[in-house]
PDB file of C-alpha atoms in Angstrom:
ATOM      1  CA  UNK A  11       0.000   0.000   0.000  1.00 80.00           C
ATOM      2  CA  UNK A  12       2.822   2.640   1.257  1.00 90.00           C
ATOM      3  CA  UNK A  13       4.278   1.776  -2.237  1.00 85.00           C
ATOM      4  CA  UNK A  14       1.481   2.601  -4.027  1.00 87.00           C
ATOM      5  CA  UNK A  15       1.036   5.813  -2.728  1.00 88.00           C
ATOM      6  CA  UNK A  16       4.621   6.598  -2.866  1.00 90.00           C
ATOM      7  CA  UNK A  17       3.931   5.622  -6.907  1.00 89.00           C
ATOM      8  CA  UNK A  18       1.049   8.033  -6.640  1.00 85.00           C
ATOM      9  CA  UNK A  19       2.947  10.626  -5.536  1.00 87.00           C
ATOM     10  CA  UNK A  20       5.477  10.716  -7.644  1.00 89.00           C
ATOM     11  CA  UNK A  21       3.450  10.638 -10.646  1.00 88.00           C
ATOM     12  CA  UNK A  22       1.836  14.428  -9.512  1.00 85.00           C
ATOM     13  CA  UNK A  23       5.123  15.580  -9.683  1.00 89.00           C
ATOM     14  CA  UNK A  24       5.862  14.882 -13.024  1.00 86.00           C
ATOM     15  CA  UNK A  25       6.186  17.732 -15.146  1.00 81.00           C
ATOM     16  CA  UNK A  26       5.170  19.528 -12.599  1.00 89.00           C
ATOM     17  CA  UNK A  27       6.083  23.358 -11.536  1.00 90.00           C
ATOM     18  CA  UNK A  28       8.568  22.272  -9.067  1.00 93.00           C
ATOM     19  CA  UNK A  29      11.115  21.322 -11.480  1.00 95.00           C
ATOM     20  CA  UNK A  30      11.224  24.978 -11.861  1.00 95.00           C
ATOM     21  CA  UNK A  31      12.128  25.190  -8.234  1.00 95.00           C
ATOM     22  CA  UNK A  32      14.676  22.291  -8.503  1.00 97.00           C
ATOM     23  CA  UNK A  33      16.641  23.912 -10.749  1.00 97.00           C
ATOM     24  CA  UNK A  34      16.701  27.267 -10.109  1.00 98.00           C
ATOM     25  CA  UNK A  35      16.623  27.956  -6.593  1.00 98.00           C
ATOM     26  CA  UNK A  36      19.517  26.526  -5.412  1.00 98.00           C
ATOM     27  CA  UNK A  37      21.477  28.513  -8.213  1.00 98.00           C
ATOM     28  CA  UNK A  38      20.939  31.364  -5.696  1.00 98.00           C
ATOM     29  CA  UNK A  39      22.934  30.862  -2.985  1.00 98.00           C
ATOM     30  CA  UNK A  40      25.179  28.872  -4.783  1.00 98.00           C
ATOM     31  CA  UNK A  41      26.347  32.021  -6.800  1.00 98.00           C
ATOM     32  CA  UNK A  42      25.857  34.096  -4.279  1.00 98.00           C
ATOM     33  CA  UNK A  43      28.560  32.243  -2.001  1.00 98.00           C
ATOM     34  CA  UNK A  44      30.574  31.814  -4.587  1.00 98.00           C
ATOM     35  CA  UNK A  45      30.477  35.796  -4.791  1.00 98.00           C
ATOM     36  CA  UNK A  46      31.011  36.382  -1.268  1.00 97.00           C
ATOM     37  CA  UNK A  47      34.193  34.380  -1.279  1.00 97.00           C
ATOM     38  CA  UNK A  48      35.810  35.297  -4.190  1.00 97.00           C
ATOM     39  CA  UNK A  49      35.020  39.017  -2.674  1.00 97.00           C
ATOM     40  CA  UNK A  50      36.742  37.656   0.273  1.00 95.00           C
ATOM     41  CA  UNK A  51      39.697  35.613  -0.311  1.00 94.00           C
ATOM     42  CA  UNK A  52      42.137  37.053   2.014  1.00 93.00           C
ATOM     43  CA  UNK A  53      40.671  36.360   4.900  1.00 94.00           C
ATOM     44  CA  UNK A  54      38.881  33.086   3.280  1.00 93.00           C
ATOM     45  CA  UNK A  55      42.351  30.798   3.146  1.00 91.00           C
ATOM     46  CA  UNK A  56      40.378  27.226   3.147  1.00 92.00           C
ATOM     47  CA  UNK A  57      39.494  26.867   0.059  1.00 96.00           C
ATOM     48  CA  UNK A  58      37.111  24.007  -0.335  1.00 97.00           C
ATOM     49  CA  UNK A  59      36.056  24.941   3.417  1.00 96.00           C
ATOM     50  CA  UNK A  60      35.463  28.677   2.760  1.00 97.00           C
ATOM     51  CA  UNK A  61      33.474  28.231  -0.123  1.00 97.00           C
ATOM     52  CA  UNK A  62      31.312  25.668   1.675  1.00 97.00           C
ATOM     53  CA  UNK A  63      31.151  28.258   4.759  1.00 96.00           C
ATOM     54  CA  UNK A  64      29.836  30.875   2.145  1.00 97.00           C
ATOM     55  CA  UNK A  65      27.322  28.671  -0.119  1.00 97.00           C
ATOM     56  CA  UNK A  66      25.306  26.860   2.704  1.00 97.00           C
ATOM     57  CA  UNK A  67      24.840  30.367   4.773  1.00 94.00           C
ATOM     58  CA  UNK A  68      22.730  31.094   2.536  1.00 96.00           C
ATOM     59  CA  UNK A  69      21.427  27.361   1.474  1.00 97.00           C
ATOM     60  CA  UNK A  70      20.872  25.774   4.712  1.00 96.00           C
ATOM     61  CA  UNK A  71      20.048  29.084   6.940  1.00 94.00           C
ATOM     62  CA  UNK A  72      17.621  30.571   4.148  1.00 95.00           C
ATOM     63  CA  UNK A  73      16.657  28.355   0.989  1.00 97.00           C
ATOM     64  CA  UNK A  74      16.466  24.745   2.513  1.00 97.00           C
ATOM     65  CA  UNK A  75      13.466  24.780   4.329  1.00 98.00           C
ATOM     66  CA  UNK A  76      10.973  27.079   2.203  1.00 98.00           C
ATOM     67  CA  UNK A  77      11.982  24.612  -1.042  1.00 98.00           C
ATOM     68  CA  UNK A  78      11.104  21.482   1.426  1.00 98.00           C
ATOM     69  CA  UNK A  79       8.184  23.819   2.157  1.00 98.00           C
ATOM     70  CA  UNK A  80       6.836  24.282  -1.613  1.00 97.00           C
ATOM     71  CA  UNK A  81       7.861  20.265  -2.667  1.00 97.00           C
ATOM     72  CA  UNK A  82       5.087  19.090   0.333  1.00 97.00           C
ATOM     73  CA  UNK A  83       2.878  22.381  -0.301  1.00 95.00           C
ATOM     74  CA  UNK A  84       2.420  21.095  -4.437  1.00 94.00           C
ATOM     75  CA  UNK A  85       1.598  17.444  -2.824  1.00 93.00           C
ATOM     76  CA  UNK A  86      -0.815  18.804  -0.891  1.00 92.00           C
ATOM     77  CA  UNK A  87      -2.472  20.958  -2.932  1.00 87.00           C
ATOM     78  CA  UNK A  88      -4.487  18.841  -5.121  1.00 77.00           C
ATOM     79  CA  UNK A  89      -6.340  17.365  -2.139  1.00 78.00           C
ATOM     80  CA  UNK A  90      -6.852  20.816  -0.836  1.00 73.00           C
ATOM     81  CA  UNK A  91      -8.912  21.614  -3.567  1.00 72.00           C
ATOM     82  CA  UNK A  92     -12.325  20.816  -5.046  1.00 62.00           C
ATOM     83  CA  UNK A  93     -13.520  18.028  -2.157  1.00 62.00           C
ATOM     84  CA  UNK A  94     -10.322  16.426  -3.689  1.00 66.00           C
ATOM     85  CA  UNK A  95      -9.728  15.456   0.665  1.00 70.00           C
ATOM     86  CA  UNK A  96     -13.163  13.866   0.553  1.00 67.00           C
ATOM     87  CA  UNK A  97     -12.247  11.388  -2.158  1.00 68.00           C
ATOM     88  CA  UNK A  98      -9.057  10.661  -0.217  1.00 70.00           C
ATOM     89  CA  UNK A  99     -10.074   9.650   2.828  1.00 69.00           C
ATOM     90  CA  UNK A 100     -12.715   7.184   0.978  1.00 69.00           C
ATOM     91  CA  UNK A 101      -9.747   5.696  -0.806  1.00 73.00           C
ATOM     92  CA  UNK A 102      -9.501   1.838   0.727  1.00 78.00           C
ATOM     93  CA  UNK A 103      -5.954   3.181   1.334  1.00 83.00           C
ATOM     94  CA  UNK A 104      -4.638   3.317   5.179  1.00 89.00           C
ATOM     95  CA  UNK A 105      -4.306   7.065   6.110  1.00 89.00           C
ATOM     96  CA  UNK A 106      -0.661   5.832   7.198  1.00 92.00           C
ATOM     97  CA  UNK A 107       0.373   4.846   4.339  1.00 93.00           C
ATOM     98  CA  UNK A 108      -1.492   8.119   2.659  1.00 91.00           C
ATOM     99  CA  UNK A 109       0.918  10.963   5.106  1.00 95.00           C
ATOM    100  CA  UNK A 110       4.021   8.456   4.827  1.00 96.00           C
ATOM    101  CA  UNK A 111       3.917   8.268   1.151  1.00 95.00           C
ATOM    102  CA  UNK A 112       3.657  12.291   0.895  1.00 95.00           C
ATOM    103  CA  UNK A 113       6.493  12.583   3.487  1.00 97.00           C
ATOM    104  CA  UNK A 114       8.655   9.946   2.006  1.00 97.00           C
ATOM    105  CA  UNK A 115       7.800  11.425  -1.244  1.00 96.00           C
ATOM    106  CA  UNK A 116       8.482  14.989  -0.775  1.00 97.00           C
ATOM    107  CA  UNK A 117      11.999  13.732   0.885  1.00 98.00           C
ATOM    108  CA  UNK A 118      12.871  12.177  -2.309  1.00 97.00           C
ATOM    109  CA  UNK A 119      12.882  15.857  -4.035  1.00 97.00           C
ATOM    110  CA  UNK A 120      14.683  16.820  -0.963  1.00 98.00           C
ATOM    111  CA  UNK A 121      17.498  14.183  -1.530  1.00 98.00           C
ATOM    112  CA  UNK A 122      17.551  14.848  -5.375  1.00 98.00           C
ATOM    113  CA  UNK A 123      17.896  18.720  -4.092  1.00 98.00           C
ATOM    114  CA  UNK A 124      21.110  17.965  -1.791  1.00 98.00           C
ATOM    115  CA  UNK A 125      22.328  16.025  -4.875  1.00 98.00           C
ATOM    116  CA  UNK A 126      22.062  19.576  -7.025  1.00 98.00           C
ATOM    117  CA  UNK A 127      23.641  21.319  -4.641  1.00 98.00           C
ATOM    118  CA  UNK A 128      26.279  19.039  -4.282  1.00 98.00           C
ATOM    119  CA  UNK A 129      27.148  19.267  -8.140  1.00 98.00           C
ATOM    120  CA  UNK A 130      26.458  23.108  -8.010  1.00 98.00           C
ATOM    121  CA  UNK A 131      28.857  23.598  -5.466  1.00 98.00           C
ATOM    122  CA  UNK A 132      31.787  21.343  -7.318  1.00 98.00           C
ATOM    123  CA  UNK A 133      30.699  23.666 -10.413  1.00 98.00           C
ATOM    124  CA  UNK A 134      30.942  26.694  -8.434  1.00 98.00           C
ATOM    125  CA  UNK A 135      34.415  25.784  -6.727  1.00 98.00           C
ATOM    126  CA  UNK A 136      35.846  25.204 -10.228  1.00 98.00           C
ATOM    127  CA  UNK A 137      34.578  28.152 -11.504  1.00 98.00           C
ATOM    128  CA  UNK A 138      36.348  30.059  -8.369  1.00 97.00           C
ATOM    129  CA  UNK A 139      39.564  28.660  -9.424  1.00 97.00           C
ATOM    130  CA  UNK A 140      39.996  25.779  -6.184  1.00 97.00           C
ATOM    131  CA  UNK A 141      42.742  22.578  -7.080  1.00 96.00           C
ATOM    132  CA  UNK A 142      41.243  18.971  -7.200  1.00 96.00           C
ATOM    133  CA  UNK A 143      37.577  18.040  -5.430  1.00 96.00           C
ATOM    134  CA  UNK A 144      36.111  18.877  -2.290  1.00 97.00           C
ATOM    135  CA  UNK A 145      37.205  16.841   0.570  1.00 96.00           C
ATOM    136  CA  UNK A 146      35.428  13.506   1.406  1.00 96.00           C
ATOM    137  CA  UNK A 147      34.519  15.352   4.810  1.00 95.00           C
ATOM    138  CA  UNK A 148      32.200  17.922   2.660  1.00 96.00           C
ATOM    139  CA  UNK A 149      30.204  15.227   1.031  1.00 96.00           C
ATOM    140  CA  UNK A 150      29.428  13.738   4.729  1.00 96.00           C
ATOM    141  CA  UNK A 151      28.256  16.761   5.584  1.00 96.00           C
ATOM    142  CA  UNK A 152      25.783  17.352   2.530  1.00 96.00           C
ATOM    143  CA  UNK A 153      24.680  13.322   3.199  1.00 96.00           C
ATOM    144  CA  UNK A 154      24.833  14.268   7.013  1.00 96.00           C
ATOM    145  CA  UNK A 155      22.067  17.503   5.983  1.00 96.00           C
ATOM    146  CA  UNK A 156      19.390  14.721   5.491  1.00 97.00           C
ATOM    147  CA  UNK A 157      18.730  13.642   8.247  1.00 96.00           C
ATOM    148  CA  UNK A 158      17.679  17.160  10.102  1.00 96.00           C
ATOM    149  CA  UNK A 159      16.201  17.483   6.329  1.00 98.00           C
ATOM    150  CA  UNK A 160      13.291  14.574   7.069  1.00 98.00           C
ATOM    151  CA  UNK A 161      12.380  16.720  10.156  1.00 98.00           C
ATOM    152  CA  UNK A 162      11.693  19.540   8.428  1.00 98.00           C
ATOM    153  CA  UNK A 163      10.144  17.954   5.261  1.00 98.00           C
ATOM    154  CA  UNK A 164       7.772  15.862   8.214  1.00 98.00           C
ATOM    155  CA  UNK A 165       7.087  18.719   9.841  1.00 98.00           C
ATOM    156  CA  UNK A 166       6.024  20.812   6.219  1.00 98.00           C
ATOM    157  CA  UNK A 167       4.152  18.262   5.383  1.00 97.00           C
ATOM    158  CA  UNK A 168       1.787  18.249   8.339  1.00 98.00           C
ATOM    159  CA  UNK A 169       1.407  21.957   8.373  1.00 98.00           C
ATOM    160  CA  UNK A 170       0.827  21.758   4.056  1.00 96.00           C
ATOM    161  CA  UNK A 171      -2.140  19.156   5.185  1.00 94.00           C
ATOM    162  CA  UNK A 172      -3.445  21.283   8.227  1.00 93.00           C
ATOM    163  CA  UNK A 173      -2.988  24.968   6.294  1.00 93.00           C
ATOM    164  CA  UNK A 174      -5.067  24.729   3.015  1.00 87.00           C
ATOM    165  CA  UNK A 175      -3.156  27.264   1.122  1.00 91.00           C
ATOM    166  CA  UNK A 176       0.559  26.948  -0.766  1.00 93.00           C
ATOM    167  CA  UNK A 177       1.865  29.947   0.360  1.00 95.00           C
ATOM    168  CA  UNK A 178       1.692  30.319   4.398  1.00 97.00           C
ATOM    169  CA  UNK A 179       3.791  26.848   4.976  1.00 97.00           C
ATOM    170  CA  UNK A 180       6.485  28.671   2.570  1.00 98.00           C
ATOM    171  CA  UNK A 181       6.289  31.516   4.231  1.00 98.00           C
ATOM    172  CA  UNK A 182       6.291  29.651   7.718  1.00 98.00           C
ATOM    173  CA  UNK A 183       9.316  27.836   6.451  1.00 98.00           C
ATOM    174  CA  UNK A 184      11.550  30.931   5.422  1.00 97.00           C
ATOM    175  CA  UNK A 185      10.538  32.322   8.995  1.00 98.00           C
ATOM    176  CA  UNK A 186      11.492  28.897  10.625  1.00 97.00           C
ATOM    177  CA  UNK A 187      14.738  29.499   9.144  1.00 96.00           C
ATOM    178  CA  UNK A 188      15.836  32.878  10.628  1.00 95.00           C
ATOM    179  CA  UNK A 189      14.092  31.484  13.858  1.00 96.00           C
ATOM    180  CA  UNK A 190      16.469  27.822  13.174  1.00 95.00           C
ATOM    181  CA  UNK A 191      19.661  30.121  12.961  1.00 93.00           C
ATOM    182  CA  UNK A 192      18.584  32.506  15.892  1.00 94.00           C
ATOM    183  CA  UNK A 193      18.464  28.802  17.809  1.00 95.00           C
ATOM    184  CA  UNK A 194      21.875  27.410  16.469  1.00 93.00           C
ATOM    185  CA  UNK A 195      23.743  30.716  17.950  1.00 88.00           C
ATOM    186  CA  UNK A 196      22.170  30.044  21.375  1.00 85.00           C
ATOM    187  CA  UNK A 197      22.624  26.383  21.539  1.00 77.00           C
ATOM    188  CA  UNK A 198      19.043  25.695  21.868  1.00 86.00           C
ATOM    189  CA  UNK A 199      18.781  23.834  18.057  1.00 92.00           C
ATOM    190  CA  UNK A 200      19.351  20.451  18.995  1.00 94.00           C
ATOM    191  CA  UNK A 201      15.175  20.588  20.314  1.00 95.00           C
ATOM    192  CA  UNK A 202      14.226  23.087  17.406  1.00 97.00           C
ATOM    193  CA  UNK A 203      13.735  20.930  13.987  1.00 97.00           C
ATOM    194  CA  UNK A 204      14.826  24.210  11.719  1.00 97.00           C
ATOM    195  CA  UNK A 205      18.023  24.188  13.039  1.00 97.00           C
ATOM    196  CA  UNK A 206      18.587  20.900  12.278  1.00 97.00           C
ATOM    197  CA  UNK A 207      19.436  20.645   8.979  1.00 95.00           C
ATOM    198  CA  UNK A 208      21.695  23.438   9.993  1.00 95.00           C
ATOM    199  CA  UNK A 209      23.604  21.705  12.265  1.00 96.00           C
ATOM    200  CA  UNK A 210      23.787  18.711   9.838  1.00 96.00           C
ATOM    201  CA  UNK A 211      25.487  20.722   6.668  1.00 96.00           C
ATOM    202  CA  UNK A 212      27.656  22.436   9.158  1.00 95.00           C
ATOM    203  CA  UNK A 213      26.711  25.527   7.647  1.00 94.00           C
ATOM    204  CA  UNK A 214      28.477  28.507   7.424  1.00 91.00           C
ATOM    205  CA  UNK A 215      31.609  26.523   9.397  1.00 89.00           C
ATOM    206  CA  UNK A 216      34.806  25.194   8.554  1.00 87.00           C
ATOM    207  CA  UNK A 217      34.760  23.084  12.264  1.00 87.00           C
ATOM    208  CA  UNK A 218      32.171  20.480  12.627  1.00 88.00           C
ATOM    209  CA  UNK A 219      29.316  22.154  14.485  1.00 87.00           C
ATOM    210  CA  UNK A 220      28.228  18.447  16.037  1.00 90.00           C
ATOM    211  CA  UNK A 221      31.807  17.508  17.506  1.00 84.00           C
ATOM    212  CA  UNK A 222      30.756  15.277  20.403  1.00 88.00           C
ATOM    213  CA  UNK A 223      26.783  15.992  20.468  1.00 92.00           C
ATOM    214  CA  UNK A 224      26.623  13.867  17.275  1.00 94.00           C
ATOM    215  CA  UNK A 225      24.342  11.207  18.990  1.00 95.00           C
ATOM    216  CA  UNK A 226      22.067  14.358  20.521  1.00 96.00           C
ATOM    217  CA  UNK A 227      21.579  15.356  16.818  1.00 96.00           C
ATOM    218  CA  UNK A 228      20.816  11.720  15.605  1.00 97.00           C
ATOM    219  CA  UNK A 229      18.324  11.126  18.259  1.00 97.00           C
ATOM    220  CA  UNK A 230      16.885  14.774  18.005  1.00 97.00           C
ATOM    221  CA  UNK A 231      16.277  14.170  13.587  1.00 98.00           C
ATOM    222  CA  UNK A 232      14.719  10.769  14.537  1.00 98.00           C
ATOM    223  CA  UNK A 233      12.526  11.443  17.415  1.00 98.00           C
ATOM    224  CA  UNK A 234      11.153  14.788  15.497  1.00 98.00           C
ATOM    225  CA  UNK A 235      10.589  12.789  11.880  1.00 98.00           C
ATOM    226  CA  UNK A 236       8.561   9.654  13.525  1.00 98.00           C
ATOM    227  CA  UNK A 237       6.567  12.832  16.013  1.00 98.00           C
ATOM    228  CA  UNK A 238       5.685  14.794  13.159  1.00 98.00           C
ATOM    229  CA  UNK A 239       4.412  11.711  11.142  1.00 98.00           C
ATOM    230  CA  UNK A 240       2.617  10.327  13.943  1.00 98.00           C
ATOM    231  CA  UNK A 241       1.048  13.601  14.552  1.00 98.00           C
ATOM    232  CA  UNK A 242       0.141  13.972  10.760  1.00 96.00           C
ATOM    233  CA  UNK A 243      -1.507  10.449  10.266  1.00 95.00           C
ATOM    234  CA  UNK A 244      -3.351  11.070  13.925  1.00 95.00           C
ATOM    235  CA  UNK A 245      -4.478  14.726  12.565  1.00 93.00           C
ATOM    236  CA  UNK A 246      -5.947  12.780   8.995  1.00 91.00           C
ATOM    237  CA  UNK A 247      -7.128  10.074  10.756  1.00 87.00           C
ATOM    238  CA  UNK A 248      -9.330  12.673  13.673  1.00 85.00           C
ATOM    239  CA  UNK A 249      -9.679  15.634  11.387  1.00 69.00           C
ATOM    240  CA  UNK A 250     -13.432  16.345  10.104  1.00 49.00           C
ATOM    241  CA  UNK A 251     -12.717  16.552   6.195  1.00 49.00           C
ATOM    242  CA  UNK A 252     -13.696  20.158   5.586  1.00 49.00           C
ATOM    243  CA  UNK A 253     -16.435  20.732   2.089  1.00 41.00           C
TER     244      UNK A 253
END
């Protein structure tokens, strides 16, 4: 069934909008870091590191979250519409496997995402003139960004179902963000699921921001992703379907 509705899912997002999104967004802050350091290079001496300092304060502090935002916001918005959320919940399809499969879903654009950003950023370091590849340590940290990632796409995804409109989880998103970074500077982000993806691309850093509270993050990205999914297919499941 989950599989199913995974398939489902995937099919709405076929030449779809977001492809727009994909694409373009993430050329923003990738050019724009690449600006800042080149702007910057005498006090910027780590190459690799400074770009990546540069690119994701403006990727994983500003952009993540409202593009996770828009990729469940499009899922959600054909059964906003119409009495679409009336034919759904008639569906002889378990409302868990329903909110899973637009979770899981929306978290495969957000893994294809990290993937673009990946190859935007080797693009971008070339294009600044840095020797070889990034270091293996970079790429753990991009992989690393997924798992605060699936918190945040879990937690769009249930505010996407609750809100019926596209643009207020976006917006509530980009404000999450400042809010996520605000947390991160006051050590409060481990228990804030905006700041995690934060601390998991070790943005804006050339230190790891985990260093020994690695387990605190793991646990925090896990317990918040099965929370916000419980809560979601508990909301579905209790929620009068509105005409």
């Amino acid at each position: 069934m989950l599989f199913s509705c995974i398939k489902a899912e995937q099919m709405k997002l076929k030449r779809s909008f977001i492809w727009i999104a994909f694409f373009l967004l993430p050329l923003i802050p990738a050019f724009m870091g690449m600006n800042n350091y080149l702007n910057n290079l005498k006090i910027l001496t780590s190459d690799w590191y400074s770009l990546w300092t540069q690119e994701t304060l403006f990727y994983s502090n500003f952009f993540f979250a409202p593009m996770a935002a828009i990729y469940c916001a499009y899922l959600w918005r054909v059964e906003n519409f119409n009495h679409n959320r009336n034919s759904l919940m008639t569906m002889p399809v378990p409302v868990s496997c329903v909110f899973t499969g637009k979770v899981l879903s929306a978290f495969s654009m957000v893994i294809l995402t990290q993937i673009w950003v990946g190859v935007l950023f080797v693009l971008t370091g070339k294009m600044a003139g840095l020797p070889g590849l990034p270091p293996v340590l970079i790429y753990i940290w991009l992989a690393r960004g997924l798992l605060g990632a699936l918190a945040v796409t879990a937690l769009q995804c249930v505010l996407s179902m609750v809100i019926r409109s596209f643009a207020l989880p976006v917006g509530i998103a980009a404000i999450g963000s400042i809010t996520g970074l605000i947390a991160v500077s006051t050590k409060g982000g481990y228990f804030y699921p905006y700041s995690l993806m934060i601390y998991g691309m070790n943005a804006n850093q050339t230190d790891d921001l985990l260093g020994d509270t690695l387990t605190l993050f793991l646990v925090s990205s896990v317990v918040y992703t099965l929370l916000f999914i419980a809560a979601g297919i508990l909301i579905l499941k209790k929620r009068d379907v509105k005409a």
